[in-house]
Amino acid sequence: MGKISSSIYEFLAVHVPEEDILFEEPMCRHTTFRVGGEAQFFVRVSKREQLLHIIPYLKQVETPFFILGNGSNLLVGDKGYPGVILQIGDRMNRMTVEGEHIRVQAGALLSQVAKAALDAELTGFEFASGIPGTIGGGVVMNAGAYDGEMRQVVEQVTVMNREGELLELSGEEMEFGYRTSIIKNRPFIVLQVCLKLARGNAAQIRAKMDDLSRRRREKQPLEYASAGSTFKRPEGYFAGKLIMDAGLRGYSIGGACVSEKHCGFVVNKGKATAADIAEVIWEVRERVMDRFGVTLEPEVIFLGDF
């Protein structure tokens, strides 16, 4: 461990238990693509106070960092990430139900929040029950599925800026759009979300969640590692149909492949590298542009060195 690395570790260890600071941690363990090289430091965050100290420090010493949720929308390069990964996950996933509101820390899985809503007989969050991410990540990208999205249910978001200041943003101030929010363009970190749902019937809520789960199993390649839908829906088109019509169903490089079940998914068939996946994504984009003149924009975030 170099001198700079040692000083960063020493600072982190003041604020985070040593067992929650991992050095040269393989990111393939923390992404749903199951690929990725080593992060210089990987820190499991358990409370906001840790971030209040760490974020300003990393900014001061000009060390890159990335906030990780469940790694479900992320492609980390094979050469890894030369900085600090701060994971807001199962150590920051507490929830409280207050009437028709659910207050939830950013690390809770969307599926956990959907289950809590079901238990409280609250409807409006069924759409998110099968999305494999955290609520923090879901808010950042306005996650959605089956005609539902986060902007329909988010009332307030607690965020922190890179100076360590806390801010409360209303749903309107979040500037939600298609797979985007104000946080996509501003350096805010989601700490907590307040959802506003509605009273419902538990049996009907469960039936809807079961129906959406069945539809996902039938239409999506859940048997393979992936990051879900690889591309955003281009206006006026469907990404999967464009890819299929370009003759790319099953197109593969190394262990990465355009799913034969749903062409909107690029999957890891078992031994893909991050470079394989990235190459398939860029080749798909190029061929669709050449054939149809439509630009496919990845939903996937690219991180680190490929």
Short mmCIF file of C-alpha atoms in Angstrom, two decimals:
data_model
loop_
_atom_site.label_atom_id
_atom_site.label_comp_id
_atom_site.label_asym_id
_atom_site.label_seq_id
_atom_site.Cartn_x
_atom_site.Cartn_y
_atom_site.Cartn_z
CA MET A 1 0.00 0.00 0.00
CA GLY A 2 1.54 3.30 -1.13
CA LYS A 3 1.96 6.40 1.01
CA ILE A 4 -1.17 8.09 -0.39
CA SER A 5 -3.16 4.89 0.00
CA SER A 6 -1.94 4.51 3.57
CA SER A 7 -3.03 8.01 4.51
CA ILE A 8 -6.48 7.45 2.99
CA TYR A 9 -6.82 4.16 4.83
CA GLU A 10 -5.80 5.76 8.12
CA PHE A 11 -8.45 8.47 7.68
CA LEU A 12 -11.14 5.96 6.73
CA ALA A 13 -10.28 3.77 9.73
CA VAL A 14 -10.99 6.66 12.10
CA HIS A 15 -14.61 6.79 10.92
CA VAL A 16 -15.40 3.26 9.72
CA PRO A 17 -14.76 -0.11 11.43
CA GLU A 18 -11.73 -1.77 9.86
CA GLU A 19 -13.76 -4.82 8.82
CA ASP A 20 -15.83 -2.50 6.61
CA ILE A 21 -12.80 -1.18 4.71
CA LEU A 22 -11.62 -3.54 1.98
CA PHE A 23 -8.42 -2.96 -0.02
CA GLU A 24 -8.18 -4.00 -3.67
CA GLU A 25 -11.69 -5.46 -3.57
CA PRO A 26 -12.86 -7.30 -6.75
CA MET A 27 -15.91 -5.45 -8.06
CA CYS A 28 -17.24 -8.59 -9.73
CA ARG A 29 -18.55 -9.39 -6.23
CA HIS A 30 -20.63 -6.23 -6.13
CA THR A 31 -22.27 -5.84 -9.55
CA THR A 32 -25.12 -7.78 -11.12
CA PHE A 33 -23.04 -8.18 -14.31
CA ARG A 34 -20.60 -10.19 -12.13
CA VAL A 35 -17.58 -8.57 -13.79
CA GLY A 36 -15.12 -5.84 -12.85
CA GLY A 37 -11.59 -5.40 -11.58
CA GLU A 38 -10.45 -4.26 -8.16
CA ALA A 39 -11.45 -1.06 -6.40
CA GLN A 40 -8.54 0.53 -4.57
CA PHE A 41 -10.77 0.89 -1.50
CA PHE A 42 -14.25 -0.49 -0.89
CA VAL A 43 -16.08 0.96 2.13
CA ARG A 44 -19.35 -0.37 3.55
CA VAL A 45 -21.19 2.64 4.94
CA SER A 46 -23.49 2.14 7.92
CA LYS A 47 -24.51 5.70 8.86
CA ARG A 48 -24.70 9.13 7.32
CA GLU A 49 -22.19 10.58 9.79
CA GLN A 50 -19.46 8.52 8.13
CA LEU A 51 -20.24 10.16 4.79
CA LEU A 52 -20.30 13.61 6.39
CA HIS A 53 -16.61 13.09 7.26
CA ILE A 54 -15.42 11.02 4.31
CA ILE A 55 -16.87 12.91 1.31
CA PRO A 56 -15.33 16.34 2.12
CA TYR A 57 -12.00 14.63 2.90
CA LEU A 58 -11.87 12.75 -0.40
CA LYS A 59 -12.71 15.96 -2.23
CA GLN A 60 -9.95 17.79 -0.35
CA VAL A 61 -7.28 15.18 -1.20
CA GLU A 62 -8.60 14.94 -4.79
CA THR A 63 -9.32 11.22 -4.60
CA PRO A 64 -12.08 9.92 -6.89
CA PHE A 65 -15.00 8.14 -5.29
CA PHE A 66 -18.21 6.49 -6.39
CA ILE A 67 -21.43 5.84 -4.47
CA LEU A 68 -22.57 2.25 -4.98
CA GLY A 69 -25.95 0.75 -4.20
CA ASN A 70 -26.66 -2.80 -5.35
CA GLY A 71 -24.47 -2.52 -8.46
CA SER A 72 -27.44 -3.37 -10.65
CA ASN A 73 -26.88 -0.65 -13.25
CA LEU A 74 -23.10 -0.61 -13.34
CA LEU A 75 -20.27 -1.90 -15.52
CA VAL A 76 -16.86 -1.69 -13.83
CA GLY A 77 -13.82 -2.02 -16.08
CA ASP A 78 -11.53 -5.05 -15.91
CA LYS A 79 -8.65 -2.86 -14.71
CA GLY A 80 -10.70 -1.71 -11.76
CA TYR A 81 -11.36 1.63 -10.12
CA PRO A 82 -8.46 3.78 -8.82
CA GLY A 83 -10.37 5.37 -5.97
CA VAL A 84 -12.86 4.75 -3.19
CA ILE A 85 -16.16 2.90 -3.62
CA LEU A 86 -18.64 3.88 -0.89
CA GLN A 87 -21.40 1.29 -0.67
CA ILE A 88 -24.73 2.42 0.73
CA GLY A 89 -26.35 -0.98 1.10
CA ASP A 90 -27.72 -3.32 3.71
CA ARG A 91 -26.11 -1.39 6.57
CA MET A 92 -28.30 1.60 5.68
CA ASN A 93 -31.67 0.03 4.90
CA ARG A 94 -33.95 0.94 7.80
CA MET A 95 -37.61 1.72 7.10
CA THR A 96 -40.49 3.21 9.06
CA VAL A 97 -44.15 3.26 8.03
CA GLU A 98 -46.18 6.30 9.10
CA GLY A 99 -49.74 6.15 7.81
CA GLU A 100 -49.50 6.29 4.03
CA HIS A 101 -45.83 7.29 4.12
CA ILE A 102 -42.75 5.07 4.13
CA ARG A 103 -39.45 6.64 5.18
CA VAL A 104 -36.56 4.51 4.01
CA GLN A 105 -32.78 4.76 4.04
CA ALA A 106 -31.09 4.78 0.65
CA GLY A 107 -29.54 1.32 0.95
CA ALA A 108 -32.82 -0.61 1.15
CA LEU A 109 -33.56 -2.80 -1.84
CA LEU A 110 -36.58 -1.81 -3.90
CA SER A 111 -37.92 -5.33 -3.38
CA GLN A 112 -37.68 -4.85 0.42
CA VAL A 113 -39.58 -1.57 0.22
CA ALA A 114 -42.26 -3.23 -1.94
CA LYS A 115 -42.61 -5.98 0.68
CA ALA A 116 -42.93 -3.39 3.47
CA ALA A 117 -45.62 -1.60 1.47
CA LEU A 118 -47.48 -4.89 0.99
CA ASP A 119 -47.27 -5.67 4.72
CA ALA A 120 -48.69 -2.21 5.49
CA GLU A 121 -51.42 -2.63 2.84
CA LEU A 122 -50.11 0.35 0.87
CA THR A 123 -50.43 0.40 -2.91
CA GLY A 124 -48.48 2.28 -5.58
CA PHE A 125 -45.08 0.62 -5.27
CA GLU A 126 -45.84 -2.74 -6.85
CA PHE A 127 -44.04 -1.76 -10.08
CA ALA A 128 -40.69 -1.69 -8.25
CA SER A 129 -40.96 -5.10 -6.60
CA GLY A 130 -38.81 -6.83 -9.24
CA ILE A 131 -36.26 -4.08 -9.96
CA PRO A 132 -32.89 -5.33 -8.60
CA GLY A 133 -31.56 -2.10 -7.11
CA THR A 134 -31.62 0.06 -4.01
CA ILE A 135 -34.09 2.86 -3.48
CA GLY A 136 -31.22 5.35 -3.52
CA GLY A 137 -30.16 4.23 -6.99
CA GLY A 138 -33.79 4.02 -8.04
CA VAL A 139 -34.37 7.65 -7.13
CA VAL A 140 -31.23 8.83 -8.96
CA MET A 141 -32.36 7.27 -12.24
CA ASN A 142 -36.13 7.51 -11.70
CA ALA A 143 -36.35 3.73 -11.96
CA GLY A 144 -39.53 2.36 -13.43
CA ALA A 145 -41.26 -0.65 -14.92
CA TYR A 146 -44.72 -1.62 -16.16
CA ASP A 147 -46.11 1.94 -16.29
CA GLY A 148 -44.84 2.86 -12.84
CA GLU A 149 -41.84 4.98 -11.87
CA MET A 150 -40.32 6.59 -8.81
CA ARG A 151 -41.55 10.10 -9.55
CA GLN A 152 -45.14 8.92 -8.97
CA VAL A 153 -44.46 8.03 -5.33
CA VAL A 154 -41.49 10.11 -4.11
CA GLU A 155 -42.53 12.94 -1.80
CA GLN A 156 -39.16 14.00 -0.40
CA VAL A 157 -35.49 13.03 -0.70
CA THR A 158 -32.74 13.75 1.82
CA VAL A 159 -29.43 14.29 0.04
CA MET A 160 -25.90 15.36 0.92
CA ASN A 161 -23.64 17.50 -1.26
CA ARG A 162 -19.88 17.09 -1.55
CA GLU A 163 -19.29 19.71 1.13
CA GLY A 164 -21.15 17.50 3.61
CA GLU A 165 -24.28 19.69 3.74
CA LEU A 166 -27.71 18.05 4.04
CA LEU A 167 -30.58 19.16 1.83
CA GLU A 168 -34.26 18.19 1.59
CA LEU A 169 -35.63 18.03 -1.96
CA SER A 170 -39.31 17.68 -2.75
CA GLY A 171 -40.51 15.36 -5.48
CA GLU A 172 -40.92 18.40 -7.75
CA GLU A 173 -37.41 19.64 -6.97
CA MET A 174 -36.01 16.23 -7.98
CA GLU A 175 -36.71 17.13 -11.63
CA PHE A 176 -37.59 13.56 -12.51
CA GLY A 177 -37.54 12.62 -16.19
CA TYR A 178 -37.20 9.41 -18.17
CA ARG A 179 -34.41 7.54 -16.36
CA THR A 180 -33.04 10.74 -14.93
CA SER A 181 -33.31 13.21 -12.04
CA ILE A 182 -31.56 16.31 -10.77
CA ILE A 183 -29.00 13.99 -9.15
CA LYS A 184 -27.80 12.74 -12.54
CA ASN A 185 -26.42 16.24 -13.14
CA ARG A 186 -25.63 17.40 -9.60
CA PRO A 187 -23.18 15.83 -7.13
CA PHE A 188 -25.80 14.87 -4.55
CA ILE A 189 -25.81 11.64 -2.54
CA VAL A 190 -29.17 10.14 -1.61
CA LEU A 191 -29.45 9.31 2.10
CA GLN A 192 -33.19 8.83 2.70
CA VAL A 193 -36.41 8.79 0.72
CA CYS A 194 -39.97 9.50 1.84
CA LEU A 195 -42.64 7.77 -0.25
CA LYS A 196 -46.30 8.71 -0.38
CA LEU A 197 -48.47 5.69 -1.18
CA ALA A 198 -52.19 4.95 -0.85
CA ARG A 199 -54.31 2.57 1.18
CA GLY A 200 -54.94 -0.67 -0.66
CA ASN A 201 -56.02 -4.27 -0.32
CA ALA A 202 -53.25 -6.71 0.58
CA ALA A 203 -54.62 -9.50 -1.61
CA GLN A 204 -54.85 -7.20 -4.63
CA ILE A 205 -51.39 -5.77 -4.01
CA ARG A 206 -49.91 -9.26 -3.74
CA ALA A 207 -51.74 -10.40 -6.88
CA LYS A 208 -50.32 -7.48 -8.85
CA MET A 209 -46.79 -8.15 -7.60
CA ASP A 210 -47.14 -11.84 -8.50
CA ASP A 211 -48.39 -10.93 -11.97
CA LEU A 212 -45.47 -8.58 -12.60
CA SER A 213 -43.05 -11.24 -11.35
CA ARG A 214 -44.54 -13.78 -13.76
CA ARG A 215 -44.28 -11.36 -16.67
CA ARG A 216 -40.61 -10.67 -15.86
CA ARG A 217 -39.77 -14.38 -15.73
CA GLU A 218 -41.47 -14.94 -19.08
CA LYS A 219 -39.92 -12.00 -20.92
CA GLN A 220 -36.53 -11.31 -19.32
CA PRO A 221 -33.32 -13.40 -19.28
CA LEU A 222 -33.20 -13.65 -15.48
CA GLU A 223 -31.09 -16.81 -15.68
CA TYR A 224 -28.04 -14.76 -16.72
CA ALA A 225 -26.07 -11.99 -15.03
CA SER A 226 -26.99 -8.60 -16.47
CA ALA A 227 -27.74 -5.00 -15.57
CA GLY A 228 -31.36 -5.21 -16.66
CA SER A 229 -32.38 -3.17 -19.68
CA THR A 230 -29.12 -2.12 -21.28
CA PHE A 231 -30.45 0.85 -23.24
CA LYS A 232 -32.92 3.63 -22.62
CA ARG A 233 -36.05 3.60 -24.75
CA PRO A 234 -35.44 5.95 -27.70
CA GLU A 235 -38.34 8.30 -28.33
CA GLY A 236 -40.80 6.69 -30.72
CA TYR A 237 -39.09 3.29 -30.68
CA PHE A 238 -38.33 0.24 -28.53
CA ALA A 239 -34.64 -0.54 -28.09
CA GLY A 240 -35.16 -4.31 -28.08
CA LYS A 241 -37.07 -4.28 -31.37
CA LEU A 242 -34.48 -2.07 -33.07
CA ILE A 243 -31.72 -4.43 -31.95
CA MET A 244 -33.67 -7.48 -33.11
CA ASP A 245 -34.50 -5.87 -36.46
CA ALA A 246 -30.81 -5.07 -36.93
CA GLY A 247 -30.16 -8.82 -36.84
CA LEU A 248 -28.38 -8.76 -33.50
CA ARG A 249 -30.36 -11.32 -31.52
CA GLY A 250 -27.74 -13.60 -29.93
CA TYR A 251 -24.84 -11.43 -31.13
CA SER A 252 -21.85 -12.20 -28.91
CA ILE A 253 -18.28 -11.22 -28.17
CA GLY A 254 -16.44 -13.49 -25.75
CA GLY A 255 -18.84 -14.30 -22.94
CA ALA A 256 -21.11 -11.30 -23.53
CA CYS A 257 -24.24 -11.69 -25.61
CA VAL A 258 -27.38 -9.91 -26.77
CA SER A 259 -30.07 -11.97 -25.09
CA GLU A 260 -32.05 -14.21 -27.41
CA LYS A 261 -35.00 -13.94 -25.02
CA HIS A 262 -35.09 -10.12 -24.94
CA CYS A 263 -32.80 -8.16 -27.27
CA GLY A 264 -32.85 -5.16 -24.95
CA PHE A 265 -30.60 -7.06 -22.53
CA VAL A 266 -26.86 -7.66 -22.87
CA VAL A 267 -26.01 -10.61 -20.64
CA ASN A 268 -22.96 -12.32 -19.17
CA LYS A 269 -23.22 -15.97 -20.13
CA GLY A 270 -20.67 -16.93 -17.52
CA LYS A 271 -17.14 -15.92 -18.47
CA ALA A 272 -17.56 -12.46 -19.94
CA THR A 273 -15.13 -9.66 -19.21
CA ALA A 274 -16.21 -6.07 -18.78
CA ALA A 275 -14.47 -5.36 -22.09
CA ASP A 276 -16.61 -8.04 -23.79
CA ILE A 277 -19.80 -6.44 -22.47
CA ALA A 278 -18.71 -2.92 -23.38
CA GLU A 279 -17.76 -4.03 -26.89
CA VAL A 280 -21.17 -5.66 -27.45
CA ILE A 281 -22.90 -2.48 -26.23
CA TRP A 282 -20.92 -0.21 -28.55
CA GLU A 283 -21.29 -2.57 -31.52
CA VAL A 284 -25.05 -2.72 -31.00
CA ARG A 285 -25.22 1.09 -30.86
CA GLU A 286 -23.20 1.43 -34.05
CA ARG A 287 -25.21 -1.11 -36.03
CA VAL A 288 -28.58 0.30 -34.94
CA MET A 289 -27.40 3.80 -35.87
CA ASP A 290 -26.16 2.59 -39.26
CA ARG A 291 -29.37 0.68 -39.99
CA PHE A 292 -32.05 3.00 -38.57
CA GLY A 293 -30.38 6.32 -37.76
CA VAL A 294 -31.41 5.98 -34.12
CA THR A 295 -28.99 6.59 -31.24
CA LEU A 296 -29.30 4.08 -28.39
CA GLU A 297 -28.24 5.59 -25.08
CA PRO A 298 -27.02 3.08 -22.48
CA GLU A 299 -28.77 2.95 -19.11
CA VAL A 300 -25.62 1.28 -17.79
CA ILE A 301 -23.03 3.42 -15.99
CA PHE A 302 -19.42 2.77 -17.07
CA LEU A 303 -16.91 3.07 -14.24
CA GLY A 304 -13.15 2.67 -13.98
CA ASP A 305 -10.53 1.51 -16.45
CA PHE A 306 -11.39 -0.94 -19.21
#
